[in-house]
PDB file of C-alpha atoms in Angstrom:
ATOM      1  CA  MET F1472      87.159  70.220 127.875  1.00 84.00           C
ATOM      2  CA  ALA F1473      84.423  70.613 125.272  1.00 93.00           C
ATOM      3  CA  ILE F1474      83.685  74.228 124.410  1.00 97.00           C
ATOM      4  CA  ARG F1475      81.050  76.145 122.496  1.00 98.00           C
ATOM      5  CA  ILE F1476      82.359  77.819 119.324  1.00 98.00           C
ATOM      6  CA  GLY F1477      80.279  80.503 117.635  1.00 98.00           C
ATOM      7  CA  ILE F1478      80.701  81.428 113.963  1.00 97.00           C
ATOM      8  CA  ILE F1479      79.338  84.844 113.001  1.00 96.00           C
ATOM      9  CA  THR F1480      78.059  84.474 109.442  1.00 94.00           C
ATOM     10  CA  VAL F1481      75.166  85.452 107.213  1.00 92.00           C
ATOM     11  CA  GLN F1482      75.543  82.215 105.222  1.00 93.00           C
ATOM     12  CA  GLU F1483      73.642  78.956 105.638  1.00 95.00           C
ATOM     13  CA  PRO F1484      75.007  75.793 107.338  1.00 96.00           C
ATOM     14  CA  GLY F1485      75.646  74.246 103.917  1.00 97.00           C
ATOM     15  CA  TYR F1486      78.027  77.041 102.859  1.00 95.00           C
ATOM     16  CA  HIS F1487      81.430  75.348 102.571  1.00 95.00           C
ATOM     17  CA  PRO F1488      83.385  77.105 105.360  1.00 96.00           C
ATOM     18  CA  ASN F1489      80.407  76.875 107.735  1.00 97.00           C
ATOM     19  CA  ARG F1490      79.801  73.204 106.983  1.00 98.00           C
ATOM     20  CA  ARG F1491      83.467  72.317 107.400  1.00 98.00           C
ATOM     21  CA  LEU F1492      83.931  74.324 110.600  1.00 98.00           C
ATOM     22  CA  LEU F1493      80.825  72.768 112.150  1.00 98.00           C
ATOM     23  CA  GLU F1494      82.057  69.297 111.142  1.00 98.00           C
ATOM     24  CA  ALA F1495      85.522  70.001 112.560  1.00 98.00           C
ATOM     25  CA  ALA F1496      84.090  71.279 115.831  1.00 98.00           C
ATOM     26  CA  ARG F1497      81.940  68.154 116.194  1.00 98.00           C
ATOM     27  CA  GLU F1498      84.879  65.857 115.369  1.00 98.00           C
ATOM     28  CA  ALA F1499      86.988  67.591 118.039  1.00 98.00           C
ATOM     29  CA  GLY F1500      84.257  67.075 120.645  1.00 98.00           C
ATOM     30  CA  HIS F1501      83.120  70.702 120.692  1.00 98.00           C
ATOM     31  CA  GLU F1502      79.783  72.355 119.895  1.00 97.00           C
ATOM     32  CA  GLY F1503      79.738  74.655 116.874  1.00 98.00           C
ATOM     33  CA  ILE F1504      76.911  77.142 116.357  1.00 97.00           C
ATOM     34  CA  LEU F1505      76.182  79.674 113.629  1.00 96.00           C
ATOM     35  CA  ILE F1506      75.433  83.225 114.774  1.00 96.00           C
ATOM     36  CA  HIS F1507      73.524  85.353 112.296  1.00 94.00           C
ATOM     37  CA  PRO F1508      74.520  89.002 112.876  1.00 93.00           C
ATOM     38  CA  TYR F1509      71.076  90.236 111.799  1.00 93.00           C
ATOM     39  CA  HIS F1510      69.273  87.972 114.270  1.00 94.00           C
ATOM     40  CA  LEU F1511      71.362  88.681 117.366  1.00 95.00           C
ATOM     41  CA  TRP F1512      71.980  92.115 118.871  1.00 96.00           C
ATOM     42  CA  PRO F1513      74.082  93.816 121.534  1.00 97.00           C
ATOM     43  CA  LYS F1514      72.195  95.324 124.452  1.00 97.00           C
ATOM     44  CA  THR F1515      73.021  97.544 127.412  1.00 98.00           C
ATOM     45  CA  ALA F1516      70.676  97.396 130.410  1.00 97.00           C
ATOM     46  CA  ALA F1517      71.021  98.375 134.076  1.00 97.00           C
ATOM     47  CA  GLY F1518      74.714  99.016 133.603  1.00 97.00           C
ATOM     48  CA  GLN F1519      75.345  95.577 132.064  1.00 98.00           C
ATOM     49  CA  LEU F1520      76.373  94.344 128.621  1.00 98.00           C
ATOM     50  CA  GLU F1521      74.052  91.698 127.226  1.00 96.00           C
ATOM     51  CA  ILE F1522      73.254  89.823 124.017  1.00 96.00           C
ATOM     52  CA  THR F1523      69.638  89.535 122.894  1.00 96.00           C
ATOM     53  CA  GLY F1524      67.851  87.871 119.997  1.00 95.00           C
ATOM     54  CA  THR F1525      68.050  84.403 118.495  1.00 89.00           C
ATOM     55  CA  LEU F1526      70.713  82.409 120.313  1.00 87.00           C
ATOM     56  CA  SER F1527      70.024  78.862 121.443  1.00 78.00           C
ATOM     57  CA  GLY F1528      71.791  78.139 124.693  1.00 87.00           C
ATOM     58  CA  PRO F1529      74.456  80.084 126.588  1.00 92.00           C
ATOM     59  CA  LEU F1530      77.060  82.438 125.171  1.00 94.00           C
ATOM     60  CA  PRO F1531      79.831  80.747 123.177  1.00 97.00           C
ATOM     61  CA  HIS F1532      83.280  80.423 124.729  1.00 97.00           C
ATOM     62  CA  VAL F1533      84.934  81.459 121.462  1.00 98.00           C
ATOM     63  CA  VAL F1534      83.635  83.436 118.492  1.00 98.00           C
ATOM     64  CA  LEU F1535      84.999  83.374 114.936  1.00 98.00           C
ATOM     65  CA  PRO F1536      83.847  86.527 113.078  1.00 96.00           C
ATOM     66  CA  ARG F1537      83.353  85.382 109.483  1.00 95.00           C
ATOM     67  CA  GLN F1538      80.959  87.889 107.928  1.00 87.00           C
ATOM     68  CA  GLY F1539      83.401  88.632 105.111  1.00 75.00           C
ATOM     69  CA  ALA F1540      84.657  91.828 103.525  1.00 63.00           C
ATOM     70  CA  GLN F1541      81.304  93.586 103.289  1.00 61.00           C
ATOM     71  CA  ILE F1542      80.700  93.577 107.051  1.00 74.00           C
ATOM     72  CA  GLY F1543      78.864  96.717 108.176  1.00 77.00           C
ATOM     73  CA  ASP F1544      79.274  98.885 111.240  1.00 80.00           C
ATOM     74  CA  ALA F1545      76.188  97.314 112.820  1.00 83.00           C
ATOM     75  CA  CYS F1546      77.870  93.905 112.787  1.00 88.00           C
ATOM     76  CA  LEU F1547      81.047  95.379 114.256  1.00 93.00           C
ATOM     77  CA  ALA F1548      79.018  96.405 117.294  1.00 95.00           C
ATOM     78  CA  LEU F1549      78.142  92.752 117.918  1.00 96.00           C
ATOM     79  CA  ILE F1550      81.795  91.703 117.685  1.00 96.00           C
ATOM     80  CA  ARG F1551      82.812  94.429 120.127  1.00 96.00           C
ATOM     81  CA  GLN F1552      80.036  93.366 122.508  1.00 97.00           C
ATOM     82  CA  PHE F1553      81.315  89.795 122.592  1.00 97.00           C
ATOM     83  CA  GLN F1554      84.857  91.028 123.208  1.00 97.00           C
ATOM     84  CA  LEU F1555      83.810  93.364 126.036  1.00 97.00           C
ATOM     85  CA  MET F1556      81.832  90.535 127.617  1.00 97.00           C
ATOM     86  CA  GLY F1557      84.991  88.446 127.831  1.00 96.00           C
ATOM     87  CA  VAL F1558      84.300  86.057 124.955  1.00 97.00           C
ATOM     88  CA  THR F1559      87.494  84.976 123.169  1.00 98.00           C
ATOM     89  CA  LEU F1560      87.616  86.229 119.576  1.00 98.00           C
ATOM     90  CA  VAL F1561      89.571  84.779 116.660  1.00 98.00           C
ATOM     91  CA  ASN F1562      90.176  87.359 115.100  1.00 96.00           C
ATOM     92  CA  ASP F1563      89.626  90.256 117.504  1.00 96.00           C
ATOM     93  CA  MET F1564      87.816  93.544 116.962  1.00 95.00           C
ATOM     94  CA  ALA F1565      90.907  95.576 116.026  1.00 96.00           C
ATOM     95  CA  ALA F1566      92.036  93.055 113.407  1.00 97.00           C
ATOM     96  CA  VAL F1567      88.581  92.757 111.835  1.00 96.00           C
ATOM     97  CA  SER F1568      88.158  96.544 111.738  1.00 94.00           C
ATOM     98  CA  THR F1569      91.428  96.927 109.824  1.00 95.00           C
ATOM     99  CA  ALA F1570      91.178  93.908 107.523  1.00 95.00           C
ATOM    100  CA  ARG F1571      87.635  94.748 106.369  1.00 93.00           C
ATOM    101  CA  ASN F1572      89.066  97.809 104.576  1.00 93.00           C
ATOM    102  CA  LYS F1573      91.701  97.076 101.945  1.00 95.00           C
ATOM    103  CA  PHE F1574      93.289 100.515 102.141  1.00 96.00           C
ATOM    104  CA  LEU F1575      93.454 100.612 105.930  1.00 96.00           C
ATOM    105  CA  THR F1576      95.140  97.225 105.611  1.00 97.00           C
ATOM    106  CA  GLN F1577      97.620  98.591 103.086  1.00 97.00           C
ATOM    107  CA  GLN F1578      98.421 101.513 105.384  1.00 98.00           C
ATOM    108  CA  MET F1579      99.301  99.099 108.205  1.00 98.00           C
ATOM    109  CA  LEU F1580     101.367  96.869 105.904  1.00 98.00           C
ATOM    110  CA  THR F1581     103.317  99.777 104.433  1.00 98.00           C
ATOM    111  CA  ALA F1582     103.940 101.286 107.877  1.00 98.00           C
ATOM    112  CA  ALA F1583     105.362  97.900 108.917  1.00 98.00           C
ATOM    113  CA  GLY F1584     107.797  97.998 105.992  1.00 98.00           C
ATOM    114  CA  LEU F1585     106.024  95.299 103.984  1.00 98.00           C
ATOM    115  CA  PRO F1586     105.738  95.449 100.161  1.00 98.00           C
ATOM    116  CA  CYS F1587     102.424  96.498  98.574  1.00 98.00           C
ATOM    117  CA  PRO F1588     101.508  97.727  95.080  1.00 97.00           C
ATOM    118  CA  ASP F1589     101.756 101.519  94.698  1.00 98.00           C
ATOM    119  CA  THR F1590      98.306 102.906  95.487  1.00 98.00           C
ATOM    120  CA  VAL F1591      96.504 106.234  95.781  1.00 98.00           C
ATOM    121  CA  PHE F1592      93.269 106.413  97.772  1.00 98.00           C
ATOM    122  CA  VAL F1593      90.900 108.983  96.246  1.00 98.00           C
ATOM    123  CA  ASN F1594      87.415 110.337  96.875  1.00 96.00           C
ATOM    124  CA  ASP F1595      86.567 112.430  93.809  1.00 94.00           C
ATOM    125  CA  GLU F1596      87.083 112.547  90.034  1.00 95.00           C
ATOM    126  CA  SER F1597      90.033 114.938  90.085  1.00 96.00           C
ATOM    127  CA  GLY F1598      91.759 112.671  92.576  1.00 97.00           C
ATOM    128  CA  PHE F1599      91.272 109.704  90.271  1.00 97.00           C
ATOM    129  CA  TYR F1600      93.073 111.341  87.354  1.00 97.00           C
ATOM    130  CA  HIS F1601      95.775 112.656  89.674  1.00 98.00           C
ATOM    131  CA  ALA F1602      96.275 109.077  90.889  1.00 98.00           C
ATOM    132  CA  VAL F1603      96.655 107.825  87.301  1.00 98.00           C
ATOM    133  CA  ASP F1604      99.421 110.406  86.747  1.00 98.00           C
ATOM    134  CA  GLN F1605     101.113 109.384  89.993  1.00 98.00           C
ATOM    135  CA  LEU F1606     101.079 105.751  88.822  1.00 98.00           C
ATOM    136  CA  ASP F1607     102.628 106.545  85.414  1.00 97.00           C
ATOM    137  CA  GLY F1608      99.416 106.372  83.423  1.00 98.00           C
ATOM    138  CA  PHE F1609      96.944 103.735  82.272  1.00 98.00           C
ATOM    139  CA  PRO F1610      96.280 100.899  82.732  1.00 97.00           C
ATOM    140  CA  VAL F1611      95.510 101.039  86.453  1.00 97.00           C
ATOM    141  CA  VAL F1612      93.462  98.926  88.822  1.00 96.00           C
ATOM    142  CA  ALA F1613      90.436 100.560  90.469  1.00 96.00           C
ATOM    143  CA  LYS F1614      89.478  98.721  93.612  1.00 94.00           C
ATOM    144  CA  GLN F1615      86.699  99.100  96.168  1.00 92.00           C
ATOM    145  CA  VAL F1616      87.930  98.916  99.752  1.00 91.00           C
ATOM    146  CA  SER F1617      85.484  96.265 100.934  1.00 86.00           C
ATOM    147  CA  GLU F1618      84.388  93.947  98.151  1.00 75.00           C
ATOM    148  CA  ARG F1619      84.809  90.177  98.198  1.00 64.00           C
ATOM    149  CA  GLN F1620      85.931  87.353  95.906  1.00 55.00           C
ATOM    150  CA  GLY F1621      87.305  89.694  93.239  1.00 56.00           C
ATOM    151  CA  ASP F1622      84.139  91.787  92.906  1.00 69.00           C
ATOM    152  CA  GLY F1623      84.656  95.525  92.539  1.00 78.00           C
ATOM    153  CA  ILE F1624      88.172  95.178  91.056  1.00 89.00           C
ATOM    154  CA  LEU F1625      88.501  96.761  87.618  1.00 94.00           C
ATOM    155  CA  ARG F1626      91.346  97.002  85.130  1.00 94.00           C
ATOM    156  CA  ILE F1627      90.960 100.496  83.659  1.00 97.00           C
ATOM    157  CA  THR F1628      92.668 100.917  80.307  1.00 96.00           C
ATOM    158  CA  ASP F1629      92.094 104.579  79.347  1.00 97.00           C
ATOM    159  CA  ALA F1630      90.122 107.762  80.121  1.00 96.00           C
ATOM    160  CA  ASN F1631      86.979 106.525  78.337  1.00 97.00           C
ATOM    161  CA  ASP F1632      87.060 103.292  80.315  1.00 97.00           C
ATOM    162  CA  ALA F1633      87.476 105.340  83.501  1.00 97.00           C
ATOM    163  CA  ARG F1634      84.389 107.457  82.723  1.00 96.00           C
ATOM    164  CA  GLU F1635      82.293 104.388  81.924  1.00 97.00           C
ATOM    165  CA  ARG F1636      83.314 102.072  84.766  1.00 95.00           C
ATOM    166  CA  ALA F1637      85.600 103.521  87.433  1.00 96.00           C
ATOM    167  CA  LEU F1638      84.112 106.955  88.072  1.00 96.00           C
ATOM    168  CA  PRO F1639      80.516 105.687  88.502  1.00 94.00           C
ATOM    169  CA  ALA F1640      81.899 103.409  91.231  1.00 90.00           C
ATOM    170  CA  LEU F1641      83.590 106.307  93.035  1.00 94.00           C
ATOM    171  CA  ASP F1642      81.570 107.121  96.138  1.00 92.00           C
ATOM    172  CA  ARG F1643      82.903 110.100  98.105  1.00 93.00           C
ATOM    173  CA  HIS F1644      81.901 108.519 101.385  1.00 92.00           C
ATOM    174  CA  ARG F1645      83.692 105.230 100.684  1.00 91.00           C
ATOM    175  CA  GLY F1646      86.555 106.307  98.448  1.00 95.00           C
ATOM    176  CA  LEU F1647      88.331 104.234  95.818  1.00 97.00           C
ATOM    177  CA  MET F1648      91.778 102.675  95.574  1.00 97.00           C
ATOM    178  CA  VAL F1649      93.706 103.372  92.371  1.00 98.00           C
ATOM    179  CA  GLN F1650      96.562 100.922  92.125  1.00 97.00           C
ATOM    180  CA  ARG F1651      99.513 100.224  89.861  1.00 96.00           C
ATOM    181  CA  TYR F1652      98.612  97.462  87.406  1.00 93.00           C
ATOM    182  CA  LEU F1653     100.706  94.311  87.651  1.00 89.00           C
ATOM    183  CA  PRO F1654     100.062  92.314  84.436  1.00 85.00           C
ATOM    184  CA  PRO F1655      99.338  88.591  84.830  1.00 81.00           C
ATOM    185  CA  GLU F1656     102.042  87.621  82.336  1.00 80.00           C
ATOM    186  CA  LYS F1657     105.068  86.110  84.101  1.00 80.00           C
ATOM    187  CA  ARG F1658     103.701  86.840  87.556  1.00 87.00           C
ATOM    188  CA  ARG F1659     102.697  84.395  90.288  1.00 90.00           C
ATOM    189  CA  ASP F1660      99.579  84.764  92.423  1.00 92.00           C
ATOM    190  CA  ILE F1661      99.844  83.128  95.817  1.00 95.00           C
ATOM    191  CA  ARG F1662      97.569  82.692  98.806  1.00 95.00           C
ATOM    192  CA  ALA F1663      99.117  81.713 102.120  1.00 97.00           C
ATOM    193  CA  LEU F1664      97.020  80.601 105.067  1.00 98.00           C
ATOM    194  CA  VAL F1665      98.505  81.874 108.329  1.00 98.00           C
ATOM    195  CA  ILE F1666      97.416  80.525 111.721  1.00 98.00           C
ATOM    196  CA  ASP F1667      99.069  81.715 114.926  1.00 97.00           C
ATOM    197  CA  GLY F1668     102.117  83.161 113.201  1.00 98.00           C
ATOM    198  CA  GLU F1669     102.768  80.143 110.986  1.00 98.00           C
ATOM    199  CA  VAL F1670     102.104  79.490 107.299  1.00 98.00           C
ATOM    200  CA  VAL F1671      99.978  76.343 107.458  1.00 97.00           C
ATOM    201  CA  CYS F1672      99.795  75.951 103.689  1.00 97.00           C
ATOM    202  CA  ALA F1673     100.039  77.922 100.472  1.00 97.00           C
ATOM    203  CA  ALA F1674      98.710  77.645  96.954  1.00 95.00           C
ATOM    204  CA  SER F1675      99.350  79.270  93.614  1.00 92.00           C
ATOM    205  CA  LEU F1676      96.411  80.539  91.571  1.00 88.00           C
ATOM    206  CA  ILE F1677      96.421  80.820  87.789  1.00 82.00           C
ATOM    207  CA  PRO F1678      93.724  83.114  86.357  1.00 72.00           C
ATOM    208  CA  PRO F1679      91.664  81.824  83.437  1.00 66.00           C
ATOM    209  CA  LYS F1680      92.579  83.156  80.011  1.00 70.00           C
ATOM    210  CA  GLY F1681      91.593  86.817  79.606  1.00 57.00           C
ATOM    211  CA  GLU F1682      91.204  87.402  83.350  1.00 60.00           C
ATOM    212  CA  PHE F1683      93.711  89.481  85.368  1.00 59.00           C
ATOM    213  CA  ARG F1684      92.187  88.640  88.774  1.00 58.00           C
ATOM    214  CA  ALA F1685      93.431  85.456  90.415  1.00 54.00           C
ATOM    215  CA  ASN F1686      90.546  84.212  92.517  1.00 57.00           C
ATOM    216  CA  PHE F1687      89.301  80.677  93.071  1.00 52.00           C
ATOM    217  CA  HIS F1688      85.671  81.819  92.809  1.00 53.00           C
ATOM    218  CA  LEU F1689      86.394  83.366  89.394  1.00 51.00           C
ATOM    219  CA  GLY F1690      87.633  80.103  87.955  1.00 52.00           C
ATOM    220  CA  SER F1691      91.347  80.299  88.720  1.00 70.00           C
ATOM    221  CA  THR F1692      93.277  77.047  88.839  1.00 85.00           C
ATOM    222  CA  ILE F1693      94.633  76.411  92.337  1.00 89.00           C
ATOM    223  CA  LYS F1694      97.650  74.248  93.118  1.00 93.00           C
ATOM    224  CA  ALA F1695      99.481  73.582  96.378  1.00 95.00           C
ATOM    225  CA  THR F1696     102.912  75.186  96.520  1.00 95.00           C
ATOM    226  CA  ALA F1697     105.853  75.458  98.880  1.00 95.00           C
ATOM    227  CA  LEU F1698     106.959  78.969  99.768  1.00 96.00           C
ATOM    228  CA  ALA F1699     110.511  80.210  99.982  1.00 96.00           C
ATOM    229  CA  SER F1700     111.494  81.464 103.417  1.00 96.00           C
ATOM    230  CA  GLU F1701     111.233  85.115 102.320  1.00 96.00           C
ATOM    231  CA  LEU F1702     107.652  84.671 101.145  1.00 97.00           C
ATOM    232  CA  GLU F1703     106.690  82.824 104.332  1.00 98.00           C
ATOM    233  CA  GLN F1704     108.109  85.684 106.393  1.00 98.00           C
ATOM    234  CA  THR F1705     106.222  88.205 104.252  1.00 98.00           C
ATOM    235  CA  ALA F1706     102.919  86.361 104.754  1.00 98.00           C
ATOM    236  CA  VAL F1707     103.411  86.002 108.504  1.00 98.00           C
ATOM    237  CA  GLY F1708     104.480  89.646 108.738  1.00 98.00           C
ATOM    238  CA  ALA F1709     101.327  90.723 106.918  1.00 98.00           C
ATOM    239  CA  ALA F1710      99.013  88.808 109.262  1.00 98.00           C
ATOM    240  CA  THR F1711     100.909  90.146 112.273  1.00 98.00           C
ATOM    241  CA  ALA F1712     100.816  93.759 111.066  1.00 98.00           C
ATOM    242  CA  VAL F1713      97.038  93.621 110.691  1.00 98.00           C
ATOM    243  CA  GLY F1714      96.625  91.721 113.960  1.00 98.00           C
ATOM    244  CA  CYS F1715      95.064  88.586 112.479  1.00 98.00           C
ATOM    245  CA  GLU F1716      95.670  85.257 114.207  1.00 98.00           C
ATOM    246  CA  VAL F1717      93.969  83.501 111.287  1.00 98.00           C
ATOM    247  CA  ALA F1718      94.371  85.082 107.844  1.00 98.00           C
ATOM    248  CA  GLY F1719      94.489  84.423 104.156  1.00 97.00           C
ATOM    249  CA  VAL F1720      97.339  86.523 102.751  1.00 97.00           C
ATOM    250  CA  ASP F1721      97.182  87.152  99.006  1.00 95.00           C
ATOM    251  CA  MET F1722     100.457  88.027  97.294  1.00 96.00           C
ATOM    252  CA  ILE F1723     101.694  88.698  93.788  1.00 94.00           C
ATOM    253  CA  VAL F1724     105.265  87.879  92.791  1.00 94.00           C
ATOM    254  CA  ASP F1725     106.181  89.859  89.680  1.00 92.00           C
ATOM    255  CA  LYS F1726     108.473  88.877  86.812  1.00 89.00           C
ATOM    256  CA  ASP F1727     111.479  90.186  88.773  1.00 91.00           C
ATOM    257  CA  ASP F1728     110.606  87.951  91.781  1.00 92.00           C
ATOM    258  CA  ARG F1729     109.453  90.913  93.857  1.00 95.00           C
ATOM    259  CA  PRO F1730     106.540  90.100  96.212  1.00 96.00           C
ATOM    260  CA  PHE F1731     103.594  92.444  96.755  1.00 97.00           C
ATOM    261  CA  ILE F1732     100.847  91.903  99.318  1.00 98.00           C
ATOM    262  CA  VAL F1733      97.437  92.635  97.803  1.00 95.00           C
ATOM    263  CA  GLU F1734      95.084  91.557 100.606  1.00 95.00           C
ATOM    264  CA  VAL F1735      94.867  90.180 104.138  1.00 97.00           C
ATOM    265  CA  ASN F1736      91.553  88.372 104.592  1.00 95.00           C
ATOM    266  CA  TYR F1737      90.380  87.915 108.195  1.00 96.00           C
ATOM    267  CA  SER F1738      87.784  85.270 107.221  1.00 95.00           C
ATOM    268  CA  PRO F1739      89.441  83.367 104.388  1.00 94.00           C
ATOM    269  CA  GLY F1740      87.537  80.773 102.437  1.00 91.00           C
ATOM    270  CA  PHE F1741      89.429  77.505 102.206  1.00 94.00           C
ATOM    271  CA  LYS F1742      87.502  75.212  99.881  1.00 93.00           C
ATOM    272  CA  GLY F1743      90.136  75.440  97.167  1.00 91.00           C
ATOM    273  CA  MET F1744      92.978  75.235  99.672  1.00 93.00           C
ATOM    274  CA  GLU F1745      91.631  72.054 101.275  1.00 95.00           C
ATOM    275  CA  ALA F1746      91.119  70.495  97.836  1.00 92.00           C
ATOM    276  CA  ALA F1747      94.604  71.490  96.632  1.00 93.00           C
ATOM    277  CA  THR F1748      96.548  70.545  99.767  1.00 94.00           C
ATOM    278  CA  GLY F1749      94.504  67.691 101.237  1.00 96.00           C
ATOM    279  CA  LEU F1750      94.827  69.352 104.650  1.00 97.00           C
ATOM    280  CA  ASN F1751      92.065  69.592 107.231  1.00 98.00           C
ATOM    281  CA  ILE F1752      92.172  73.392 107.389  1.00 98.00           C
ATOM    282  CA  ALA F1753      88.844  73.637 109.200  1.00 98.00           C
ATOM    283  CA  GLY F1754      90.236  71.364 111.899  1.00 98.00           C
ATOM    284  CA  ARG F1755      93.330  73.534 112.282  1.00 98.00           C
ATOM    285  CA  ILE F1756      91.170  76.629 112.760  1.00 98.00           C
ATOM    286  CA  ILE F1757      88.937  74.922 115.312  1.00 98.00           C
ATOM    287  CA  ASP F1758      91.930  73.528 117.231  1.00 98.00           C
ATOM    288  CA  PHE F1759      93.490  76.975 117.358  1.00 98.00           C
ATOM    289  CA  ALA F1760      90.249  78.574 118.559  1.00 98.00           C
ATOM    290  CA  ALA F1761      89.993  76.028 121.378  1.00 98.00           C
ATOM    291  CA  GLU F1762      93.657  76.550 122.280  1.00 97.00           C
ATOM    292  CA  ARG F1763      93.147  80.323 122.444  1.00 97.00           C
ATOM    293  CA  TYR F1764      90.196  79.880 124.804  1.00 97.00           C
ATOM    294  CA  HIS F1765      92.116  77.573 127.146  1.00 94.00           C
ATOM    295  CA  GLN F1766      95.146  79.887 127.148  1.00 93.00           C
ATOM    296  CA  LYS F1767      92.938  82.811 128.121  1.00 88.00           C
ATOM    297  CA  ARG F1768      91.256  80.786 130.863  1.00 87.00           C
ATOM    298  CA  GLU F1769      94.615  79.720 132.296  1.00 85.00           C
ATOM    299  CA  ARG F1770      95.778  83.347 132.447  1.00 84.00           C
ATOM    300  CA  MET F1771      92.602  84.312 134.271  1.00 80.00           C
ATOM    301  CA  ASP F1772      93.051  81.479 136.792  1.00 75.00           C
ATOM    302  CA  VAL F1773      96.589  82.553 137.722  1.00 57.00           C
TER     303      VAL F1773
END
């Protein structure tokens, strides 16, 4: 059965994940549509939940929330509306709400017994310096809770650097993560793509010279890699702990072969992963979304 798959995004159709997901939907015999969260709005009227705004055709059967890390509360309301109206979500409201905030994610991972870098979440200047002491001094990593593609992640080397770069970024209402610095020398940076509790593929990322952040959009070299069983279990455990059925799990393996989970992305980009692995990742996501819809429909028909 052909279904209608909505992709919540602020990006244009030519943006790589959007283009590939639309292509994959068409190739699988489905209809893919882009849903702009600033052009479509939740509505309550006469005791009913409705959607109003720019939407061509009926409601989608499945929705993929893919606004990215900087999603605002207003967009969360649209996701919740779809969920309450019975539309299948991949990923659901609870998972998106957690994954959009890096520290809320780390809380869930740590509570599940999964390894993360030591971190203190602070909301004023005195807290920042207390965090540095707790982490055995400079350098530390200062990280915003909801930035994307490596933005808002700073390596802070001393007190002067903190005053110039970290403290101006410390907003009391948003807070700031202060994290133990794991130097790039002799470490491995890995992204694993998890779909439905399985690592579909993984890649290693090598930062460019002079850069401590391993991110494809910052010029890192990406290469397909096979994961040891322990790392696969760690990646799957991370996605499960956050509640993501589709996730990009970023991990660092230090010089002593200890893994640390640094992020669980609910709307992972996959341009580099498709290029490195040769896999049709967009097709896997679309197939899973369709499968989730049919599973839900079968349960309702019982």
